Short mmCIF file of N, CA and C in Angstrom, two decimals:
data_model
loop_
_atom_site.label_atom_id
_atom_site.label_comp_id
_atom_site.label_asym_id
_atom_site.label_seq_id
_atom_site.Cartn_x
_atom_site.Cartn_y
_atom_site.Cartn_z
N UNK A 1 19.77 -6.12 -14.55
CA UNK A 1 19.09 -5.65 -13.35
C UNK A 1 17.74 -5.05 -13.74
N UNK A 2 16.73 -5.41 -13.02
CA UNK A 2 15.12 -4.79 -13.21
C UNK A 2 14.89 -3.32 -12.34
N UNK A 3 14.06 -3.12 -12.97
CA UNK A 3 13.38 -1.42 -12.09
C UNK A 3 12.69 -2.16 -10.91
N UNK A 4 13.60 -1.63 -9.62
CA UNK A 4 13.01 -1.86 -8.46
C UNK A 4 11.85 -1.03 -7.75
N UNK A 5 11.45 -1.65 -6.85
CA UNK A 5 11.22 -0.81 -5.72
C UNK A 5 11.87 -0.97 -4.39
N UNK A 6 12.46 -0.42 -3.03
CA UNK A 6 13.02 -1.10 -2.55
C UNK A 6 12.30 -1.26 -1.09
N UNK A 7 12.09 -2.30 -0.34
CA UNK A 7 11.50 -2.57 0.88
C UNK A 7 11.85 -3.19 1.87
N UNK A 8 11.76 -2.70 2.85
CA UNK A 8 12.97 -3.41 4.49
C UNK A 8 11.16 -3.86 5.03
N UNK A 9 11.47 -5.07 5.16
CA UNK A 9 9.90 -5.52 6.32
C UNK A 9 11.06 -6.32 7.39
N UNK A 10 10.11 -5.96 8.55
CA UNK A 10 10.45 -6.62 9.55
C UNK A 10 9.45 -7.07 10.27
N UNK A 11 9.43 -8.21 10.75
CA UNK A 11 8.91 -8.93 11.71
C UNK A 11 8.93 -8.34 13.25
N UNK A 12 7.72 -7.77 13.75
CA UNK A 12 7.35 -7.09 15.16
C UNK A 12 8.20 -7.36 15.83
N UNK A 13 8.69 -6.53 16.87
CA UNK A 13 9.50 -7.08 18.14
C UNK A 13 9.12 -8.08 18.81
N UNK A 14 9.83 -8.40 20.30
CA UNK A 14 9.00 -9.84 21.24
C UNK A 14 7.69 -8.58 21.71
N UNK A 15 6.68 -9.80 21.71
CA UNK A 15 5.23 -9.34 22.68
C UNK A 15 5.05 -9.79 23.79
N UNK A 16 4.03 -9.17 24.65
CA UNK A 16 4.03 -9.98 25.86
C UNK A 16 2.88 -11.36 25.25
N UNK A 17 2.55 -12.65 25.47
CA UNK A 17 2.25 -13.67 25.10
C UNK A 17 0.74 -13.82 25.90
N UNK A 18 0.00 -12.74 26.23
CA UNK A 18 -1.66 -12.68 26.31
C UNK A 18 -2.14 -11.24 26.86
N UNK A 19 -2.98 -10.49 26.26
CA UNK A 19 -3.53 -9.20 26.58
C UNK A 19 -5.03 -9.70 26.91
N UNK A 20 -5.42 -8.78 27.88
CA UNK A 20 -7.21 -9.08 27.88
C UNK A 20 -8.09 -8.44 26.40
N UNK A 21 -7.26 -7.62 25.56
CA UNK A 21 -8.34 -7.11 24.85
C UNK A 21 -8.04 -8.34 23.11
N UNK A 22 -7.27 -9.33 23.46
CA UNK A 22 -6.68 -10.09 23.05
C UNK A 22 -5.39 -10.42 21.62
N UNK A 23 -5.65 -11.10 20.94
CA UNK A 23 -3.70 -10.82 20.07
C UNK A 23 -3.87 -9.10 19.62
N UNK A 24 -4.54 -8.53 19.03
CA UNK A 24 -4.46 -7.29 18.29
C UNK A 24 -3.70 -6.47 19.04
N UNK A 25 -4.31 -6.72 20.67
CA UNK A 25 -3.57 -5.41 21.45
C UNK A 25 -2.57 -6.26 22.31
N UNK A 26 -1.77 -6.99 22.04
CA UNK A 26 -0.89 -7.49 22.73
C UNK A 26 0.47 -6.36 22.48
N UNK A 27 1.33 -6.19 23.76
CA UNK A 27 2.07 -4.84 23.51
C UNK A 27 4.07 -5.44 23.58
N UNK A 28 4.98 -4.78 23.12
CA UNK A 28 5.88 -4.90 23.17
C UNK A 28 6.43 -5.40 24.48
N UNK A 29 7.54 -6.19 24.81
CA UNK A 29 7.65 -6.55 25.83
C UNK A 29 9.38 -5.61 25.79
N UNK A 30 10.33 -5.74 26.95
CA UNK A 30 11.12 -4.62 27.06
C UNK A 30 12.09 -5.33 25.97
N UNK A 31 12.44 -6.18 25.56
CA UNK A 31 13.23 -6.91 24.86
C UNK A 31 13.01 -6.90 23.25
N UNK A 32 11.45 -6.78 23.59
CA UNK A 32 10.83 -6.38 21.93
C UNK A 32 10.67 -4.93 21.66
N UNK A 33 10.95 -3.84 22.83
CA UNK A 33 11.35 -2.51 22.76
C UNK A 33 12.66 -2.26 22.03
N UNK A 34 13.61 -2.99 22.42
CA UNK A 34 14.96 -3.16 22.25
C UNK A 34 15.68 -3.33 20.85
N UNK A 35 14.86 -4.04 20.58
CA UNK A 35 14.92 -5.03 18.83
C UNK A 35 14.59 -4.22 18.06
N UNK A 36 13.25 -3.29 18.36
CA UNK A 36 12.57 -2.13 17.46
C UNK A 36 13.92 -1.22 17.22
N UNK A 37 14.12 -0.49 18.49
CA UNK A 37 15.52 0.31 18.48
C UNK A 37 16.75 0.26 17.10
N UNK A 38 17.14 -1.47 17.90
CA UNK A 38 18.12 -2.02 16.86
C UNK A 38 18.07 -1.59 15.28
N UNK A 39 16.43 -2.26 15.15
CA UNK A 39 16.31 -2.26 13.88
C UNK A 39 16.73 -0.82 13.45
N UNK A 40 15.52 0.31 14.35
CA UNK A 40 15.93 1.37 13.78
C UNK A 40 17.72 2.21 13.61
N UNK A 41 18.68 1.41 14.40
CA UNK A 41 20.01 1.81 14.10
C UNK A 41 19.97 0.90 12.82
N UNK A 42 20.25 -0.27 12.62
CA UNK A 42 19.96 -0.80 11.58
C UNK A 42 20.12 0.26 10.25
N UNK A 43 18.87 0.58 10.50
CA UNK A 43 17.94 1.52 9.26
C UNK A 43 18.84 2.68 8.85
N UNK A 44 19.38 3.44 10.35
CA UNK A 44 20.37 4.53 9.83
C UNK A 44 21.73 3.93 9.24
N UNK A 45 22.18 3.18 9.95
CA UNK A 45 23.59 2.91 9.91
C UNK A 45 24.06 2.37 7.94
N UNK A 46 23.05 1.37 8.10
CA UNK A 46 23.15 0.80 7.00
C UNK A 46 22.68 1.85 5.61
N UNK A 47 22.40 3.06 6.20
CA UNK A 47 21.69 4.04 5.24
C UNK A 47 20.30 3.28 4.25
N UNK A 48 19.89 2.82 5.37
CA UNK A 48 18.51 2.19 4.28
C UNK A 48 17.16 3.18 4.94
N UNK A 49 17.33 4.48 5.60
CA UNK A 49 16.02 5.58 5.84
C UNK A 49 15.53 5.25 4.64
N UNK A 50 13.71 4.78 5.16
CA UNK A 50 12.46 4.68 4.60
C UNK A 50 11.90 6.18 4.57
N UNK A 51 11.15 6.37 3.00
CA UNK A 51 10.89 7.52 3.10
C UNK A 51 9.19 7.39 3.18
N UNK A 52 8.82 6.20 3.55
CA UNK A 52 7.50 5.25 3.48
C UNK A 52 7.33 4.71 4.44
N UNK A 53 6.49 4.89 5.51
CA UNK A 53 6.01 3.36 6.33
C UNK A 53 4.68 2.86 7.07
N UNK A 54 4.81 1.86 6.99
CA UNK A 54 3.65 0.88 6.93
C UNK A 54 3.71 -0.26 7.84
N UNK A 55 2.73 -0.42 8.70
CA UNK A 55 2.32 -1.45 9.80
C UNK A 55 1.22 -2.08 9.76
N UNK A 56 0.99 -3.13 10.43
CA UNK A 56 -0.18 -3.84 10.89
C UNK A 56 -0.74 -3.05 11.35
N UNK A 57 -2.07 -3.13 11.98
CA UNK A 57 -2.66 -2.25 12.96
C UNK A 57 -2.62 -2.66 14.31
N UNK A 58 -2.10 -3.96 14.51
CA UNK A 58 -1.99 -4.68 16.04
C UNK A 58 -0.87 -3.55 16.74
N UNK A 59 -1.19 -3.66 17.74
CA UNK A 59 -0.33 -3.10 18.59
C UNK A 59 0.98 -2.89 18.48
N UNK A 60 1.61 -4.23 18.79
CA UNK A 60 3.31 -4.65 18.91
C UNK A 60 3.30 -4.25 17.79
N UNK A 61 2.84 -4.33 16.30
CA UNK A 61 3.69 -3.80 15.32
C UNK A 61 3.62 -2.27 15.18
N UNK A 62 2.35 -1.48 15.55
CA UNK A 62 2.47 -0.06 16.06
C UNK A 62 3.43 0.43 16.43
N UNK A 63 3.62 -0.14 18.29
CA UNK A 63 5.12 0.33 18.52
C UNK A 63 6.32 -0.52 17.80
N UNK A 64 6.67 -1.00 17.61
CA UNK A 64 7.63 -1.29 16.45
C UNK A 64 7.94 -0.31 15.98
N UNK A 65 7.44 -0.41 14.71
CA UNK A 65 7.58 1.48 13.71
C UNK A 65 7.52 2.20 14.21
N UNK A 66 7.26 2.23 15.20
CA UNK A 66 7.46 3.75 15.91
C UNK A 66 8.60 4.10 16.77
N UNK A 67 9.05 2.65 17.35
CA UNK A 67 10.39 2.95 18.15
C UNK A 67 11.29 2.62 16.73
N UNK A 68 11.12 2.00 16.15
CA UNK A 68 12.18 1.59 15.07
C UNK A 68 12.63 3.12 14.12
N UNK A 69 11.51 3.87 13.72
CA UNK A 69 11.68 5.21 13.10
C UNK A 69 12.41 6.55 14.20
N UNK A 70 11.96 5.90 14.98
CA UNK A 70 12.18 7.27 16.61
C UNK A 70 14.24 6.76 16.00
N UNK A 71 14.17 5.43 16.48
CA UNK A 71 15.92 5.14 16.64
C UNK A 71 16.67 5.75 15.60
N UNK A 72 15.90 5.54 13.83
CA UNK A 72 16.99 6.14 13.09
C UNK A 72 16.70 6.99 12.63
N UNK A 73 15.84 8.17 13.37
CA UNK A 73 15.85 9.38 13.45
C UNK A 73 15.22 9.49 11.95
N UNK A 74 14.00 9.47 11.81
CA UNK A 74 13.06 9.38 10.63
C UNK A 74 11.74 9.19 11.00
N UNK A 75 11.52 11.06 10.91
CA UNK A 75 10.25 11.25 11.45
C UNK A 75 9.06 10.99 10.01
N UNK A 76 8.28 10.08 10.08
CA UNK A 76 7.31 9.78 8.96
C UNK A 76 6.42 9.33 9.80
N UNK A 77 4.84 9.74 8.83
CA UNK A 77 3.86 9.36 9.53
C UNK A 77 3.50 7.75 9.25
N UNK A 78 2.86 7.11 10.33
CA UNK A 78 3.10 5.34 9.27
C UNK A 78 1.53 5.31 9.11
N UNK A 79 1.55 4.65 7.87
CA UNK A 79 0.02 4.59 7.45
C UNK A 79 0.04 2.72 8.14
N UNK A 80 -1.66 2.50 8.69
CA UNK A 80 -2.12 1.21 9.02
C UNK A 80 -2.29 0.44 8.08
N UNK A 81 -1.86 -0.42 8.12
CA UNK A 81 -2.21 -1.51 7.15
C UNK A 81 -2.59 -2.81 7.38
N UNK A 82 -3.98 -3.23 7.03
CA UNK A 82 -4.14 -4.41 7.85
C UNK A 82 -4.17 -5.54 6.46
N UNK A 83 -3.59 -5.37 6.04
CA UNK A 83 -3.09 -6.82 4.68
C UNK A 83 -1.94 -7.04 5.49
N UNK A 84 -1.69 -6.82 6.70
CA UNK A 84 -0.10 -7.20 7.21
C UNK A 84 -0.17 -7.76 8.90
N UNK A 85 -1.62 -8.25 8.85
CA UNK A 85 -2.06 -8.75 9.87
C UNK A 85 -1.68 -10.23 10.18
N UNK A 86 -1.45 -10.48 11.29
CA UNK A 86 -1.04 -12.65 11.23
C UNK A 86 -1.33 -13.25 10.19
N UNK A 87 -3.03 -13.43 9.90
CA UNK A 87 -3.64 -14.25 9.11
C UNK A 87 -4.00 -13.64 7.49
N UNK A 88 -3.50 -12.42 7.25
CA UNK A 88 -3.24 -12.02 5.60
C UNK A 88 -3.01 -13.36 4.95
N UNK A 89 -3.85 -13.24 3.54
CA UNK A 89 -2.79 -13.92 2.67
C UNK A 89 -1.69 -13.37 2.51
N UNK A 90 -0.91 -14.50 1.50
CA UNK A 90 0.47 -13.43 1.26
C UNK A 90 0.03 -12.49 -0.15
N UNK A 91 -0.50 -12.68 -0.94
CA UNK A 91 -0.96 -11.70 -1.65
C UNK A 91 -1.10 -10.67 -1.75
N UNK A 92 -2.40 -10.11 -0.44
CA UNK A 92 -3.01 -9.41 -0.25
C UNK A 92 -1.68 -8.79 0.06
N UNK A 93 -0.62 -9.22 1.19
CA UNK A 93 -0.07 -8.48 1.76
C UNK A 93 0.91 -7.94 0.82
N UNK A 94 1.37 -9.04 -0.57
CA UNK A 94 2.25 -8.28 -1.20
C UNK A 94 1.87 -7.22 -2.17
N UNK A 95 0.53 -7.25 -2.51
CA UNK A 95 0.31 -6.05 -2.93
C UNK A 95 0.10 -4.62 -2.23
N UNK A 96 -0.12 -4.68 -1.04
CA UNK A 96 -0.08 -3.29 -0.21
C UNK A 96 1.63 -3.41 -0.31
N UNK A 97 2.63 -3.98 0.05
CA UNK A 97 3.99 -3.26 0.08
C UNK A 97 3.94 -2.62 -1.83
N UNK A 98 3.63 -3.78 -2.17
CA UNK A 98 3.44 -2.54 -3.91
C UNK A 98 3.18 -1.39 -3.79
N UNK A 99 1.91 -1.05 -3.22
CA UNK A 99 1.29 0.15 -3.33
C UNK A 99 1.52 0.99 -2.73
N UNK A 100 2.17 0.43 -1.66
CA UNK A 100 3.51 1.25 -0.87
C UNK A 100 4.57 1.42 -1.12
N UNK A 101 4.92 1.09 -2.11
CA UNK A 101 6.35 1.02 -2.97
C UNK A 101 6.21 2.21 -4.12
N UNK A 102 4.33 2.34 -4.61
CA UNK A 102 4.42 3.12 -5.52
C UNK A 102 4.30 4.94 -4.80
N UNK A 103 3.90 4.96 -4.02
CA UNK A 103 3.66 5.60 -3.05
C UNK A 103 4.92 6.48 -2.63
N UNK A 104 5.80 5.78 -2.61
CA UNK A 104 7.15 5.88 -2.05
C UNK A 104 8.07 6.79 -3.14
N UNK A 105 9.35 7.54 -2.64
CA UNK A 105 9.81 8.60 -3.63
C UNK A 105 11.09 7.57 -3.24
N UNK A 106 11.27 6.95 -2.13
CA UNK A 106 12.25 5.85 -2.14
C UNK A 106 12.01 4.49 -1.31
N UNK A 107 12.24 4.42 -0.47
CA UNK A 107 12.39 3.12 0.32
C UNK A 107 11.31 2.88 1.41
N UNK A 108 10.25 1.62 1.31
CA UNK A 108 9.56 1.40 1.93
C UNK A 108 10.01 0.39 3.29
N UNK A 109 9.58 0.94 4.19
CA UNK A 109 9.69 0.32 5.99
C UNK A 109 8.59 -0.13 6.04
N UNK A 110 8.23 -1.72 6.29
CA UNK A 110 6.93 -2.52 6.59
C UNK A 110 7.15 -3.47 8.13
N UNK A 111 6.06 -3.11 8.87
CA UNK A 111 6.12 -4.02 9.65
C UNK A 111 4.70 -4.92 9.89
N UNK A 112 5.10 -6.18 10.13
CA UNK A 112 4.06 -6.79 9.79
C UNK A 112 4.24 -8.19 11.13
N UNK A 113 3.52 -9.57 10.51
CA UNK A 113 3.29 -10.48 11.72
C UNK A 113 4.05 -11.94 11.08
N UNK A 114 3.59 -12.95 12.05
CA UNK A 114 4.07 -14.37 11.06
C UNK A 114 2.54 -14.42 11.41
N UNK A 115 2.00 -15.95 10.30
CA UNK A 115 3.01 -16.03 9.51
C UNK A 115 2.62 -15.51 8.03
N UNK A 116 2.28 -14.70 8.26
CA UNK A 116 2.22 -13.09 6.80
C UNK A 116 3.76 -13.16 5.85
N UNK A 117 4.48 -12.59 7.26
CA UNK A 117 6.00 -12.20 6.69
C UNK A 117 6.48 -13.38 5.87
N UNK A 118 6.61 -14.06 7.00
CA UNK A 118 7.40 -15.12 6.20
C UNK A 118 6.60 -15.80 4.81
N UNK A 119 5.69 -16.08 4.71
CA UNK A 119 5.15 -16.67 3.44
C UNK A 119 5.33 -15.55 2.61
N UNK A 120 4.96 -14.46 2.89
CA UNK A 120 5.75 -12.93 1.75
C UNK A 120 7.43 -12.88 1.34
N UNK A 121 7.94 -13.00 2.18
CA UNK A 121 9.13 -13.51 1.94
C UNK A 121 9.38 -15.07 1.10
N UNK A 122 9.05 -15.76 0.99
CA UNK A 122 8.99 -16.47 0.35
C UNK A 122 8.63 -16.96 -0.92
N UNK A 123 7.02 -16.15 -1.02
CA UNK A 123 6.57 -15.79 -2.52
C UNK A 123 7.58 -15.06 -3.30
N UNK A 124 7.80 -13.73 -2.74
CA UNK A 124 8.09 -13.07 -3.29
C UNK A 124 9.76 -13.53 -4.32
N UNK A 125 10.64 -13.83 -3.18
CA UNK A 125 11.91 -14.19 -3.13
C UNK A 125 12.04 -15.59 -4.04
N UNK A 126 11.44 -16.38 -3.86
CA UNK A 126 11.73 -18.11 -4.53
C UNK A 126 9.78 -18.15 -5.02
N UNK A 127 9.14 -17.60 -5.33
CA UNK A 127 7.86 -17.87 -5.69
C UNK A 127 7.48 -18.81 -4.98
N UNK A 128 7.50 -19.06 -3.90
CA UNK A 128 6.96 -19.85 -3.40
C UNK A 128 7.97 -21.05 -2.29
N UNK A 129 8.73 -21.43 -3.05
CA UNK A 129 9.61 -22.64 -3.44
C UNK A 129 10.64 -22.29 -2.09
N UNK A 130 11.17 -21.47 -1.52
CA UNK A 130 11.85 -21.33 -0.26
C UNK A 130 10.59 -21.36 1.01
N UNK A 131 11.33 -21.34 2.03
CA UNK A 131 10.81 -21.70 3.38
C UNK A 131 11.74 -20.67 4.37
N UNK A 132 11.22 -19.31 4.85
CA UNK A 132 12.14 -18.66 5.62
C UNK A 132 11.29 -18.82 6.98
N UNK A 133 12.03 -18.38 8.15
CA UNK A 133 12.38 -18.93 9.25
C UNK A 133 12.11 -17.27 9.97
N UNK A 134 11.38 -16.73 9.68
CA UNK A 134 11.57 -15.35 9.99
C UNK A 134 11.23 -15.18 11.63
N UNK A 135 12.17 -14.78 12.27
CA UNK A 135 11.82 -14.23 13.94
C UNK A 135 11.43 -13.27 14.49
N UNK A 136 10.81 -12.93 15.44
CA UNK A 136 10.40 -11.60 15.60
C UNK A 136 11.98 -10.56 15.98
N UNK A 137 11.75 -9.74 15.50
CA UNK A 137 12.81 -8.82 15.15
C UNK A 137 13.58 -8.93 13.77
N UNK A 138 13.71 -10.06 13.17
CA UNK A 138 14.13 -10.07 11.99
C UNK A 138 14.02 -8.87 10.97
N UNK A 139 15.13 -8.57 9.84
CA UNK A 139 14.25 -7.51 9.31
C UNK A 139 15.26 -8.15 7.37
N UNK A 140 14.21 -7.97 6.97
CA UNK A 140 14.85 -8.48 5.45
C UNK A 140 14.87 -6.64 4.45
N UNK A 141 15.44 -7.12 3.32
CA UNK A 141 15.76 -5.98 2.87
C UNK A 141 15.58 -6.58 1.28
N UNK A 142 15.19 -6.13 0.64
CA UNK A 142 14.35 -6.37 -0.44
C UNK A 142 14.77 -5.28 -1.57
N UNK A 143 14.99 -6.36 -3.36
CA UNK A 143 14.62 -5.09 -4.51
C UNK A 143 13.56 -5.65 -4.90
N UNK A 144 12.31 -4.97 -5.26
CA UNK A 144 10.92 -5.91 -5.59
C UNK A 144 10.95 -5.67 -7.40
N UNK A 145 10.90 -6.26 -8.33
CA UNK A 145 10.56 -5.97 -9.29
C UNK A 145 8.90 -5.79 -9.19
N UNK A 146 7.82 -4.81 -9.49
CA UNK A 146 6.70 -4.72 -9.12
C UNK A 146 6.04 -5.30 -10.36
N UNK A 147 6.15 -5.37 -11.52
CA UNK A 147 5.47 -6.14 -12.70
C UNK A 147 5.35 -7.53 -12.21
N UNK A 148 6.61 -7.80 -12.20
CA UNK A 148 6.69 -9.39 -11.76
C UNK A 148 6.23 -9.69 -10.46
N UNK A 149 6.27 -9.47 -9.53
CA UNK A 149 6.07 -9.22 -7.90
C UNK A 149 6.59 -10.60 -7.57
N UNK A 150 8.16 -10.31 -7.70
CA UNK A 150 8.87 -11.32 -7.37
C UNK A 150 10.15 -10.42 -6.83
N UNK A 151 11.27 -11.19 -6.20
CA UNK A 151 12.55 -9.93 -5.46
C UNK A 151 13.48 -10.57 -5.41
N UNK A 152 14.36 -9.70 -5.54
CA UNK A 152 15.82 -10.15 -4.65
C UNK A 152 16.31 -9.76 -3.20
N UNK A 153 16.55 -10.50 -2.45
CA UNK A 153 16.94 -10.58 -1.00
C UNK A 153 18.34 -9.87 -0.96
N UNK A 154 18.29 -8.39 -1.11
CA UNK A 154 19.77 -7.87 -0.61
C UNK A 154 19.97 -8.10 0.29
N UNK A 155 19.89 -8.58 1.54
CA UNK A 155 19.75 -8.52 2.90
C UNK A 155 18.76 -8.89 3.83
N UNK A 156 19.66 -10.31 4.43
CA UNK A 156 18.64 -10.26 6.22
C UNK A 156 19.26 -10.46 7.11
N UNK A 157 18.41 -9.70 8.23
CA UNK A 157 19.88 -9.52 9.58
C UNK A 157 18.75 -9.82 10.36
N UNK A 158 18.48 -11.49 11.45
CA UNK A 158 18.26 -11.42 12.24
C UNK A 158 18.30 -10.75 13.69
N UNK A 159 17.45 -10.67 14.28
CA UNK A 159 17.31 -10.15 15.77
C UNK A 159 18.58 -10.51 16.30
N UNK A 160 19.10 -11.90 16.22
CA UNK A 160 19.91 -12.09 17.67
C UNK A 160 21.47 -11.25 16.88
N UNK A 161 21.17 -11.17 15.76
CA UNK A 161 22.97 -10.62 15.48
C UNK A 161 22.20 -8.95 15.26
N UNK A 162 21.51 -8.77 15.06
CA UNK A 162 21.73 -7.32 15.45
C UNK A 162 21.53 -7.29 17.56
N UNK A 163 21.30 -8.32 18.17
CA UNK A 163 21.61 -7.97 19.69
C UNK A 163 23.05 -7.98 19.85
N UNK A 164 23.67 -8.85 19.11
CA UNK A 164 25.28 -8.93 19.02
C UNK A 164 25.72 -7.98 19.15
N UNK A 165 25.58 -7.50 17.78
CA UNK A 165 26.29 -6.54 17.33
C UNK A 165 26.05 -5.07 18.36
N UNK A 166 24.94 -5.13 18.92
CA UNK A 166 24.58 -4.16 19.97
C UNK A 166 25.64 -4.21 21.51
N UNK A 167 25.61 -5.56 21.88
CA UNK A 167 25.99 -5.84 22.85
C UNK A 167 27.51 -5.56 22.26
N UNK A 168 28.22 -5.68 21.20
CA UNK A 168 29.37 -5.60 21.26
C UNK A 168 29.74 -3.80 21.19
N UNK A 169 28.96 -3.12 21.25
CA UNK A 169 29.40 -1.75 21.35
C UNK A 169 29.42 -1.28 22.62
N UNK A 170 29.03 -1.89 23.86
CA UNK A 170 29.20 -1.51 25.02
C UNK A 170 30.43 -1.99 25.42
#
């Protein structure tokens, strides 16, 4: 086993699909309110509290982290990050979760866009060589070796099974 760092990114909640001030400020829609939530039970339940977090600067991923931290009760301030914007390379973007990883006394919370995420997920995980499918709400869970800036995928729990799993507690 390598010296990790460890990182949960998730893919923004649903947006509404056109703002006048255009994609940047496009805002959560009630369903992509919902998903944020999830995630943030997610975050407690599974005991993965970020003691780190980090967003796009677009909107929907704003509130994201913010309802997602509100849910599992983890008050942190989130620093902006715009290497985690739609059109990032994946590079760029995997070196800010680095530097947010070094940053970190434990576990980094990233929220970010497609298709950023997913090609980050992919570098990182198979260098390249996989193809993930990432949805909005998705949230992966990550050990990063940071020398190598390559990972292992402890964990991904799409949106619709954490709605499941929601819907099955009522």
């Amino acid at each position: 086993m390598f010296g990790r760092a460890e990182i949960v990114v998730m893919r923004h909640g649903q947006a509404e699909e056109f703002a006048d001030g255009g994609d940047a400020q496009r805002i959560l829609t009630g369903e992509g309110q919902r998903m944020a939530e999830r995630a943030g039970e997610l975050l407690k339940v599974a005991g993965l509290l970020p003691t780190v977090a980090i967003a796009s600067p677009f909107v929907r991923a704003q509130q994201t982290v913010a309802r997602a931290l509100r849910s599992a009760g983890a008050a942190l301030n989130v620093v902006e990050e715009p290497r985690l914007v739609p059109s990032a390379p994946p590079d760029l973007a995997i070196t800010a979760l680095i530097e947010a990883a070094a940053r970190a006394s434990g576990r980094v919370f990233a929220v970010g866009h497609n298709p950023c995420i997913t090609a980050v997920l992919g570098r990182l995980v198979a260098g390249g060589a996989m193809r993930f499918a990432v949805s909005t709400g998705d949230v992966a869970h990550l050990a990063v070796d940071v020398e190598q800036r390559t990972a292992v995928l402890l964990g991904y729990v799409p949106a619709s099974v954490l709605a499941g799993l929601a819907a099955s507690k009522t």
